[in-house]
XYZ file of C-alpha atoms in Angstrom:
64
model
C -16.028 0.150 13.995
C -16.590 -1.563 10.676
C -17.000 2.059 8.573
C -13.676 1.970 10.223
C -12.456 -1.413 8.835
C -13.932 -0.653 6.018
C -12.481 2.622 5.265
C -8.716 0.985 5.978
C -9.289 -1.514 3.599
C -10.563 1.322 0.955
C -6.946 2.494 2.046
C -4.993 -0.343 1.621
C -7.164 -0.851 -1.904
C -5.874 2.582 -2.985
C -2.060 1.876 -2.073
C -2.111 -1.398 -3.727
C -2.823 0.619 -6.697
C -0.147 2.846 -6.879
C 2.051 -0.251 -5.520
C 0.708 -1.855 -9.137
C 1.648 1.371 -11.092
C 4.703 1.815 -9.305
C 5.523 -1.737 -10.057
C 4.973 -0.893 -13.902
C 6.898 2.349 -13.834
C 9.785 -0.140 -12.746
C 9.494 -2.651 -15.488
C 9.066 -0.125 -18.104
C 12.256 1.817 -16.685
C 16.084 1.346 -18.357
C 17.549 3.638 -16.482
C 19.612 1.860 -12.713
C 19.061 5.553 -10.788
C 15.129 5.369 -11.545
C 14.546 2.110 -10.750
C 16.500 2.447 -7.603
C 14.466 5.520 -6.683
C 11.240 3.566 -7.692
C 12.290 0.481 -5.289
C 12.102 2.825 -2.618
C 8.963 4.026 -3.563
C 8.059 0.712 -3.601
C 9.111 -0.108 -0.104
C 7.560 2.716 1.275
C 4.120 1.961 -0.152
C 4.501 -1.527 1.022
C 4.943 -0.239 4.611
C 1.841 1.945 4.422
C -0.225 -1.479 2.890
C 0.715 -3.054 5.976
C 0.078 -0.541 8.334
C -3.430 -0.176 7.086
C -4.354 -4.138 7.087
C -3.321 -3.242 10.326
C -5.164 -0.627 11.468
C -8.213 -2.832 9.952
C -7.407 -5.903 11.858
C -7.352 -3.724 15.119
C -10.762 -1.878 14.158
C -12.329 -5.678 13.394
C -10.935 -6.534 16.559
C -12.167 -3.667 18.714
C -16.185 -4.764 17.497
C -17.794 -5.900 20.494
C-alpha cells in the first residue's frame, strides 16, 4: 500500500504543477475570456489535487 501512497502523492506532485503554470498563464493573461477559461482550469485541477491526497490518505490508511 505505500507504492500506492506514494504513487498518489507523485500524482498530486504533478497536478500541483500544472496548478502553478496554470496559475502563471492567469497572471500573465489581459484578456477577461482567457482568464475565465483558465479559472476553470484552475478549479478543475484543484479537484483532482484533492482527490489524490485523498486517495493517499485512504491507501496510508488501509496499511495494516
Amino acid at each position: 500500500m505505500v507504492g500506492e501512497a506514494e504513487d498518489r502523492l507523485r500524482e498530486a506532485e504533478a497536478l500541483l504543477e500544472r496548478l502553478e503554470r496554470a496559475r502563471a498563464r492567469l497572471e500573465a493573461t489581459e484578456d477577461p475570456d482567457a482568464a475565465i477559461d483558465v479559472l476553470a482550469e484552475l478549479s478543475e485541477i484543484a479537484k483532482e489535487i484533492e482527490l489524490a491526497i485523498g486517495d493517499a490518505r485512504k491507501a496510508v490508511d488501509a496499511e495494516p
